[in-house]
mmCIF file with all atom_site columns, C-alpha atoms in Angstrom:
data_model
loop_
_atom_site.group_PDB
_atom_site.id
_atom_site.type_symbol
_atom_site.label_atom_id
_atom_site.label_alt_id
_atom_site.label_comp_id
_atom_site.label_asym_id
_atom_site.label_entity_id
_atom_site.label_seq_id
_atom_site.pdbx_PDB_ins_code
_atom_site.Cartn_x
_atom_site.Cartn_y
_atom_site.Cartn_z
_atom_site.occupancy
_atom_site.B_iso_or_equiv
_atom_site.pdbx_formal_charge
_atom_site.auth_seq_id
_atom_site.auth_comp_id
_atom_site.auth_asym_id
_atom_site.auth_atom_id
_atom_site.pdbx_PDB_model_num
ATOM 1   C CA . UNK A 1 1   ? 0.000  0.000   0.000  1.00 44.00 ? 179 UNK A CA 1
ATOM 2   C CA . UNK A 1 2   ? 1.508  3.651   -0.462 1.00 44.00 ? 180 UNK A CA 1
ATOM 3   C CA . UNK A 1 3   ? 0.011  6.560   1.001  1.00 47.00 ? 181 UNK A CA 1
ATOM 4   C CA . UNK A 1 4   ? 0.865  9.958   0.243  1.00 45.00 ? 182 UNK A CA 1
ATOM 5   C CA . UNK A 1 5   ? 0.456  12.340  3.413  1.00 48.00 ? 183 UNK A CA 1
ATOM 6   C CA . UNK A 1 6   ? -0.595 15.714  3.235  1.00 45.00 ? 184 UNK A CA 1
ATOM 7   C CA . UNK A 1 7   ? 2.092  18.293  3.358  1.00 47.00 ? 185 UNK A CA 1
ATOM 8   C CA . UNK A 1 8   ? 4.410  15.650  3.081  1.00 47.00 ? 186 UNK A CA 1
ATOM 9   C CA . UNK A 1 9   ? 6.967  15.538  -0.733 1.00 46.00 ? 187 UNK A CA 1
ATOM 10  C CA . UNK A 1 10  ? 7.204  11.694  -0.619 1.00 49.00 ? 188 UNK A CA 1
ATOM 11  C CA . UNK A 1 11  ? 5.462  8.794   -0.740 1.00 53.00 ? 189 UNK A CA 1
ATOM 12  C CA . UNK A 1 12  ? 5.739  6.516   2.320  1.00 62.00 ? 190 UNK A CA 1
ATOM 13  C CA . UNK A 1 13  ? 5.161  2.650   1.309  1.00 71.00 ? 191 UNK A CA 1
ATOM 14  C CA . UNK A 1 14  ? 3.536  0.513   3.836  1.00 69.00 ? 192 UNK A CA 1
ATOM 15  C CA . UNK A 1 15  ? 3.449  -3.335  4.585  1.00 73.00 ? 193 UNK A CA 1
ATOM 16  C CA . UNK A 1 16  ? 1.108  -5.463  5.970  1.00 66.00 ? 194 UNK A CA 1
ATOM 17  C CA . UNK A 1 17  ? 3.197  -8.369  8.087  1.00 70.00 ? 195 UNK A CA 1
ATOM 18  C CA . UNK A 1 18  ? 1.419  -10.217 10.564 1.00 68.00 ? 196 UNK A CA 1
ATOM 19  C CA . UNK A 1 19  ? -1.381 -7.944  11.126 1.00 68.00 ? 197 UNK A CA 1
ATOM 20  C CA . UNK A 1 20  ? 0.992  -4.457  11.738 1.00 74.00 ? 198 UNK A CA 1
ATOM 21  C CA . UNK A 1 21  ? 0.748  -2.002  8.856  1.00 79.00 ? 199 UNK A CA 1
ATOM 22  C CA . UNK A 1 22  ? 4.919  -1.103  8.961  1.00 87.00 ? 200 UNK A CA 1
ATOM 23  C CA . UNK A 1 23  ? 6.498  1.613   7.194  1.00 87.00 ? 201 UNK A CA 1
ATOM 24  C CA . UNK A 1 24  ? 9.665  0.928   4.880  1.00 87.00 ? 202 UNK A CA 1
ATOM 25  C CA . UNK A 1 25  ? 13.079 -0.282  6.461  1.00 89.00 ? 203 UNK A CA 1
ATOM 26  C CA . UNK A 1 26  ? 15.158 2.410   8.048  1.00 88.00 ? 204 UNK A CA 1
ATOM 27  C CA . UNK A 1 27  ? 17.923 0.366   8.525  1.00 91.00 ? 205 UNK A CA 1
ATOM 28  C CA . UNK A 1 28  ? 20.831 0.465   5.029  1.00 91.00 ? 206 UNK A CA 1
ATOM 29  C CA . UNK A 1 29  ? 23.011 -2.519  5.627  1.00 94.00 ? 207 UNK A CA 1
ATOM 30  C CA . UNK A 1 30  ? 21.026 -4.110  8.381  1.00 94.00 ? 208 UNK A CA 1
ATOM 31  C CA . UNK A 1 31  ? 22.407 -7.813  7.525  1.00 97.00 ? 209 UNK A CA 1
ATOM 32  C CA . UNK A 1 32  ? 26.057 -6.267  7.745  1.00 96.00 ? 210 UNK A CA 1
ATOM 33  C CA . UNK A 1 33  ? 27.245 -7.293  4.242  1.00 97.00 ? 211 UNK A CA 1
ATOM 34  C CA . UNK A 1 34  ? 29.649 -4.404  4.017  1.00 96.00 ? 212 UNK A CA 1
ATOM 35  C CA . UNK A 1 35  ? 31.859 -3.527  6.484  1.00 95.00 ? 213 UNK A CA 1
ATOM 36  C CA . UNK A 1 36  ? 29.802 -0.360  5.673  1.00 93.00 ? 214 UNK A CA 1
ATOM 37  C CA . UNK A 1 37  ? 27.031 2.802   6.643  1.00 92.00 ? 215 UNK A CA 1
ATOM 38  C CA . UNK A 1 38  ? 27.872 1.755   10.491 1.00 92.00 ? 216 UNK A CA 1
ATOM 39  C CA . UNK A 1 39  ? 29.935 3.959   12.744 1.00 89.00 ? 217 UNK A CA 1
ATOM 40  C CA . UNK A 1 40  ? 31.974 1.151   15.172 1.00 90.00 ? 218 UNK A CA 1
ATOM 41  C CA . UNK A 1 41  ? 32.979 1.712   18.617 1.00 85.00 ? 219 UNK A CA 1
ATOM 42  C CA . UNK A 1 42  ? 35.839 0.425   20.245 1.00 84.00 ? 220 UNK A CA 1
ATOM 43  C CA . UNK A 1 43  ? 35.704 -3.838  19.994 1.00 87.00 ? 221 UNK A CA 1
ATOM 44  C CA . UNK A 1 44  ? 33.512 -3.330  17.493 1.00 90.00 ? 222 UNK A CA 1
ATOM 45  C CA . UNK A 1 45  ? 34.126 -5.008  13.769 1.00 93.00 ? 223 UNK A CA 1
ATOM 46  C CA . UNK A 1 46  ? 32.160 -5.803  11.300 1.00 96.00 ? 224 UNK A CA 1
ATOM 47  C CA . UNK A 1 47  ? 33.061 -9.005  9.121  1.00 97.00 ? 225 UNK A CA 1
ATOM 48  C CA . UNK A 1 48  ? 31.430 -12.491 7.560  1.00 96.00 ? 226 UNK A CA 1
ATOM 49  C CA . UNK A 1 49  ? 27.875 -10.848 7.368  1.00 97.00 ? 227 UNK A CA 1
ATOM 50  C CA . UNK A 1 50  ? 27.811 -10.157 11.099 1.00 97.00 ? 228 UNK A CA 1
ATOM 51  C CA . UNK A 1 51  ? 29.022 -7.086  13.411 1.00 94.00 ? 229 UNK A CA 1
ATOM 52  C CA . UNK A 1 52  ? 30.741 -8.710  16.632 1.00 93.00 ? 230 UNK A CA 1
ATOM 53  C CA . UNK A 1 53  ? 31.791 -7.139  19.572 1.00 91.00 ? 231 UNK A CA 1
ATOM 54  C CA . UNK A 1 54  ? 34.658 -8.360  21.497 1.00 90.00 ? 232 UNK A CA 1
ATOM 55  C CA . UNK A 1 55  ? 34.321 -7.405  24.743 1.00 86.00 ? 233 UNK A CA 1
ATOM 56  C CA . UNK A 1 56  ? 37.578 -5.990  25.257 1.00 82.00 ? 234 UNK A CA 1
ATOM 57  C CA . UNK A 1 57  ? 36.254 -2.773  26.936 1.00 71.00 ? 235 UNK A CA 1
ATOM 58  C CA . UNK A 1 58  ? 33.765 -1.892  30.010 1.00 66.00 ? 236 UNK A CA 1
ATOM 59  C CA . UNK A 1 59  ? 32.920 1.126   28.331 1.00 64.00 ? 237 UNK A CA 1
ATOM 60  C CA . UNK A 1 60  ? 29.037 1.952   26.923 1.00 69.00 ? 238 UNK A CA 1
ATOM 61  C CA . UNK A 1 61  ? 30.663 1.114   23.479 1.00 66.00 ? 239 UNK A CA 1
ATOM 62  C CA . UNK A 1 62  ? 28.553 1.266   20.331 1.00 82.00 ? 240 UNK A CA 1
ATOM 63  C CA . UNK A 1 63  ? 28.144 0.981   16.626 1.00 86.00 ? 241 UNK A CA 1
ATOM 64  C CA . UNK A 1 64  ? 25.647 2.971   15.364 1.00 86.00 ? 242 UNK A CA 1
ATOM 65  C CA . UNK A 1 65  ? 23.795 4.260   12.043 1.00 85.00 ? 243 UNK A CA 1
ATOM 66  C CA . UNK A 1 66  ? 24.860 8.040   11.967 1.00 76.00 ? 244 UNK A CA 1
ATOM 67  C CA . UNK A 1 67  ? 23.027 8.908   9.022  1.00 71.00 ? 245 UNK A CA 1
ATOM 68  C CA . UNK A 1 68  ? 19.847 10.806  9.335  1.00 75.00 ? 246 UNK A CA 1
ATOM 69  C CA . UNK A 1 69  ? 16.997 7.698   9.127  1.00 80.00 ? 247 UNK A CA 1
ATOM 70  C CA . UNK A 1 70  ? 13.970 10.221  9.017  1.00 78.00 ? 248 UNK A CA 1
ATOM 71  C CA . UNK A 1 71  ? 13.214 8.812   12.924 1.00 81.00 ? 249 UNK A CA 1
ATOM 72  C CA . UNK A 1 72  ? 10.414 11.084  14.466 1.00 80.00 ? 250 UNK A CA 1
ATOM 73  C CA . UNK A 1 73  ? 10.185 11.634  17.660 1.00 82.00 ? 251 UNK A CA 1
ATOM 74  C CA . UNK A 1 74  ? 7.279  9.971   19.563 1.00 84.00 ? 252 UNK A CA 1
ATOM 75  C CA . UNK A 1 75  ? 6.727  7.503   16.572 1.00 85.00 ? 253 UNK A CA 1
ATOM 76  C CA . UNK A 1 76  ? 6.571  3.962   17.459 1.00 88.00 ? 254 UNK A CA 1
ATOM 77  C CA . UNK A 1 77  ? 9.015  1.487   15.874 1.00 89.00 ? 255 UNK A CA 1
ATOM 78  C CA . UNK A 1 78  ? 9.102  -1.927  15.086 1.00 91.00 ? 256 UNK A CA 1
ATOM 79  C CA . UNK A 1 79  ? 12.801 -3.359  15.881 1.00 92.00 ? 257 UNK A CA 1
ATOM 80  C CA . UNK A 1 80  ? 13.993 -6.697  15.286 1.00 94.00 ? 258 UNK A CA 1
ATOM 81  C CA . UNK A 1 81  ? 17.788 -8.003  15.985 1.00 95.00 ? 259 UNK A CA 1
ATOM 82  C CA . UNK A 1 82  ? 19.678 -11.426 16.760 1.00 97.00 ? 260 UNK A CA 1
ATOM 83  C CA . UNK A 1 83  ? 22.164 -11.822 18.856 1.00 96.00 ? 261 UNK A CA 1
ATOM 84  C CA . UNK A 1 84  ? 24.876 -14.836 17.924 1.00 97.00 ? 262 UNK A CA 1
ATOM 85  C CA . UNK A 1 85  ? 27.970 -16.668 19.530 1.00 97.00 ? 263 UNK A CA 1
ATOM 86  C CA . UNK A 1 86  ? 26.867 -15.063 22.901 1.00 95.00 ? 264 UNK A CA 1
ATOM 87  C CA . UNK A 1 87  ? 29.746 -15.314 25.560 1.00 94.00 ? 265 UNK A CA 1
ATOM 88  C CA . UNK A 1 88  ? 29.281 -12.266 28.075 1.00 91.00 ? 266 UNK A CA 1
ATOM 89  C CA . UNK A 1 89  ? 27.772 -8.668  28.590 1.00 89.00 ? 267 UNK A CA 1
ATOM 90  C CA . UNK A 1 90  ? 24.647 -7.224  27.191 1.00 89.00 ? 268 UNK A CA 1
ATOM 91  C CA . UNK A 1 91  ? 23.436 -5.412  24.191 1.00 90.00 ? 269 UNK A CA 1
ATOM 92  C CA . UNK A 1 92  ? 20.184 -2.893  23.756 1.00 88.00 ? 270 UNK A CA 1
ATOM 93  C CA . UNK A 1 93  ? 18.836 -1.302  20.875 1.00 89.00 ? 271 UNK A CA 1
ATOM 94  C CA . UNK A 1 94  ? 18.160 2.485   20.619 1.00 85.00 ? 272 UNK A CA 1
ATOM 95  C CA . UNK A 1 95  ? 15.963 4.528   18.273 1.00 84.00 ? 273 UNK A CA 1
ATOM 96  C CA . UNK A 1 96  ? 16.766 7.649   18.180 1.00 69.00 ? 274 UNK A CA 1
ATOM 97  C CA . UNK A 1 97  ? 17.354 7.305   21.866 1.00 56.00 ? 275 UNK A CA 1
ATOM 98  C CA . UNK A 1 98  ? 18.276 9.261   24.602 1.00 58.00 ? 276 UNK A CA 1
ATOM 99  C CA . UNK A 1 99  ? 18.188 8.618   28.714 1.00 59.00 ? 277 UNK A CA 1
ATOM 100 C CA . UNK A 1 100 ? 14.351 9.155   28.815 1.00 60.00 ? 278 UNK A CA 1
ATOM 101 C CA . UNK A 1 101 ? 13.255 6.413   26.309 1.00 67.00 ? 279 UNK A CA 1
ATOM 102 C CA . UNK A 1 102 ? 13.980 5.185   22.859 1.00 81.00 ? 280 UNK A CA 1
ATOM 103 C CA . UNK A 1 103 ? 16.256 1.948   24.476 1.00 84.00 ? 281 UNK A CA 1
ATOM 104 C CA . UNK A 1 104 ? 15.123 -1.586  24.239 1.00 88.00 ? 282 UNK A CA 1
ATOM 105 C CA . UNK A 1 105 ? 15.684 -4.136  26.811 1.00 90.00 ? 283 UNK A CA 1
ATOM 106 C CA . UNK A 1 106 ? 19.359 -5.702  27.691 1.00 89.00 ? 284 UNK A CA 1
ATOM 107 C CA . UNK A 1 107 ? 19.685 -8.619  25.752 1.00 93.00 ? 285 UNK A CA 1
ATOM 108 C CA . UNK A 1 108 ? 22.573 -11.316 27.337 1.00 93.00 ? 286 UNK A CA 1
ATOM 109 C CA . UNK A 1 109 ? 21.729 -14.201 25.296 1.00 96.00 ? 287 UNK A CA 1
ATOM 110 C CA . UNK A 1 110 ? 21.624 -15.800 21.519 1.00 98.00 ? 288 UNK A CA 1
ATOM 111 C CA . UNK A 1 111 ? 18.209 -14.856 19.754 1.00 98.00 ? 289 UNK A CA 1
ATOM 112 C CA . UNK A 1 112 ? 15.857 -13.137 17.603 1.00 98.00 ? 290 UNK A CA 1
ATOM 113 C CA . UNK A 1 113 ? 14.397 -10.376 19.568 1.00 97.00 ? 291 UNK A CA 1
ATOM 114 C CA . UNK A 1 114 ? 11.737 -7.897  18.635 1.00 94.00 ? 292 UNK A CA 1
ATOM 115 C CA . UNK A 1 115 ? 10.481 -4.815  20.471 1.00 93.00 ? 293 UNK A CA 1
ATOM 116 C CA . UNK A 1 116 ? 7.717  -1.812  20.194 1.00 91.00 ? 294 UNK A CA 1
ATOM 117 C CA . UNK A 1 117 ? 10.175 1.185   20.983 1.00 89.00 ? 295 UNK A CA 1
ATOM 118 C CA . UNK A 1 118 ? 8.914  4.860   20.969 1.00 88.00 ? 296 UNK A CA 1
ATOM 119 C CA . UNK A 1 119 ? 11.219 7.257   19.664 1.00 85.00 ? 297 UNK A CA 1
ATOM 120 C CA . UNK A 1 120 ? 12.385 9.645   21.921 1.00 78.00 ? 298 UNK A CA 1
ATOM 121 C CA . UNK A 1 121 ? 14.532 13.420  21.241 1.00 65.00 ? 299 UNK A CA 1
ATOM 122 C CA . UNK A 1 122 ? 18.596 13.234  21.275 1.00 56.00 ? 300 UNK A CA 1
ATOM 123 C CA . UNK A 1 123 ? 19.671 12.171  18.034 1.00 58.00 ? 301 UNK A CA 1
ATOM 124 C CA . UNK A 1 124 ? 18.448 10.760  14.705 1.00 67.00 ? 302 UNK A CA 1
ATOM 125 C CA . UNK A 1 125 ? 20.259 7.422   14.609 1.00 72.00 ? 303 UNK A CA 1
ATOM 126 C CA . UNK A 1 126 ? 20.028 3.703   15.564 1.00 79.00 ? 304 UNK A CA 1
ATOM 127 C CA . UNK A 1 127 ? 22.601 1.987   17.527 1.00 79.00 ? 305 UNK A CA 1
ATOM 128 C CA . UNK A 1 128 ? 23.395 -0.323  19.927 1.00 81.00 ? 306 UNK A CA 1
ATOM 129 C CA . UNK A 1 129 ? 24.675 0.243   23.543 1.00 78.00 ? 307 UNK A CA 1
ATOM 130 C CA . UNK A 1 130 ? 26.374 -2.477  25.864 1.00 67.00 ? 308 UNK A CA 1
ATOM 131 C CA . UNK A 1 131 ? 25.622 -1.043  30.060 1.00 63.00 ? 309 UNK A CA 1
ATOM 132 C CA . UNK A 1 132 ? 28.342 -0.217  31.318 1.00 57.00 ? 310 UNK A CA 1
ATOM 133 C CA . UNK A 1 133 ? 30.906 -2.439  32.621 1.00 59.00 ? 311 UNK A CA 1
ATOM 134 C CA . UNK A 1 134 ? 29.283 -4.799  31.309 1.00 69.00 ? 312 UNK A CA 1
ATOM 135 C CA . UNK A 1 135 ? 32.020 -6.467  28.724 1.00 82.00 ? 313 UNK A CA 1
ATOM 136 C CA . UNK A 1 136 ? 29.516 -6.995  25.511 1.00 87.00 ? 314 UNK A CA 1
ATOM 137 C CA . UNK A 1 137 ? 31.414 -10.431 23.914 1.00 91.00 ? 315 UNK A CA 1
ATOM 138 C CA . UNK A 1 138 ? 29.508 -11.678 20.777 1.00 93.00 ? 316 UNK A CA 1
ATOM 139 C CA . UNK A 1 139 ? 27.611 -10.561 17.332 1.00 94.00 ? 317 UNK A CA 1
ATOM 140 C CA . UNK A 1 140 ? 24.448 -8.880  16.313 1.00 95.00 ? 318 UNK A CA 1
ATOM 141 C CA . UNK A 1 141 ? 22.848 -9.357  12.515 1.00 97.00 ? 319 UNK A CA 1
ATOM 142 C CA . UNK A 1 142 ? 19.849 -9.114  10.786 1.00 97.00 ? 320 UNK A CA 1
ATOM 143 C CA . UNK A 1 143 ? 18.922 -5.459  12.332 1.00 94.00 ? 321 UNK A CA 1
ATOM 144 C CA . UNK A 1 144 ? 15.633 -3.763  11.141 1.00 93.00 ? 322 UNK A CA 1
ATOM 145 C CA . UNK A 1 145 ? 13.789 -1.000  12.257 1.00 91.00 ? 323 UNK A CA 1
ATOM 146 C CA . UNK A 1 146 ? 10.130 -0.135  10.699 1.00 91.00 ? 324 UNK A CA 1
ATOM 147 C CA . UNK A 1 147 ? 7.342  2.513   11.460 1.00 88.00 ? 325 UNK A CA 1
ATOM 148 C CA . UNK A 1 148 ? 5.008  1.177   13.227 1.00 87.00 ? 326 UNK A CA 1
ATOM 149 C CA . UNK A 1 149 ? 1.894  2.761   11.178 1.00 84.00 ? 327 UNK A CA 1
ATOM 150 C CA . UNK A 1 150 ? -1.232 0.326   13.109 1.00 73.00 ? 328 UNK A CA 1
ATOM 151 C CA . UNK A 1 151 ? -1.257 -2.532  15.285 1.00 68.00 ? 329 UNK A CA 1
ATOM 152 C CA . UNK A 1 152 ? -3.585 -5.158  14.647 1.00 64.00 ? 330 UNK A CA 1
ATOM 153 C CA . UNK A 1 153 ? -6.710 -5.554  16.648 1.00 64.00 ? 331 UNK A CA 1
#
């Protein structure tokens, strides 16, 4: 379905999956093919079709998308990620998100995990953010954020 919005100078596509009307994907590079379009923290590399982490620093460490992904703030987004060859630490997900909101949970195991996160004011990015101290050791792929335009009933 596309829907042009008023006042708006492009056309937004929509997709119905699993009952959700979802916006396009926001994330470029999201299955980390190139070692590309991602900003890497310290441990951070990106190789093999996955971005890995090696947990060689206690610091909130992150590799983000810098470019501006046309977040809005307050919007809800659908996120999906999976964590692989887990051995320590934890790993969240951020849209556009600040202290106040925006983060997903801390993730500190191998999985597919998929969260509802509102979009809060700081910056216009997605990243990813280990907590502090805690020594993030293992890889994320398949990242994809979407608009979340209506929930199923």
């Amino acid at each position: 379905y596309q829907n042009i919005a008023l006042g708006k100078p492009t056309r937004d596509t929509y997709t119905l999956v699993d009952g959700d009307w979802l916006g396009s994907e926001l994330v470029v590079n999201g299955n980390f093919a190139t070692d590309t379009d991602w900003t890497k923290g310290t441990g951070w590399s990106i190789a093999a079709g996955i971005a890995s982490c090696d947990g060689s620093t206690n610091n909130v460490e992150l590799i983000n998308q810098p470019a501006d992904l046309g977040v809005q703030t307050g919007s809800i987004y659908k996120t999906s990620f999976e964590v692989l060859n887990y051995t320590s630490g934890n790993v969240q997900i951020r849209v556009k998100g600040d202290s106040s909101g925006g983060r997903g949970l801390a993730r500190d195991a191998d999985g597919i995990y998929i969260e509802n996160l509102t979009a809060s004011a700081n910056s216009n990015d997605v990243r990813f953010t280990a907590s502090a101290a805690s020594s993030f050791d293992a890889s994320i792929d398949n990242v994809s954020v979407k608009r979340l335009i209506e929930v199923a009933p």
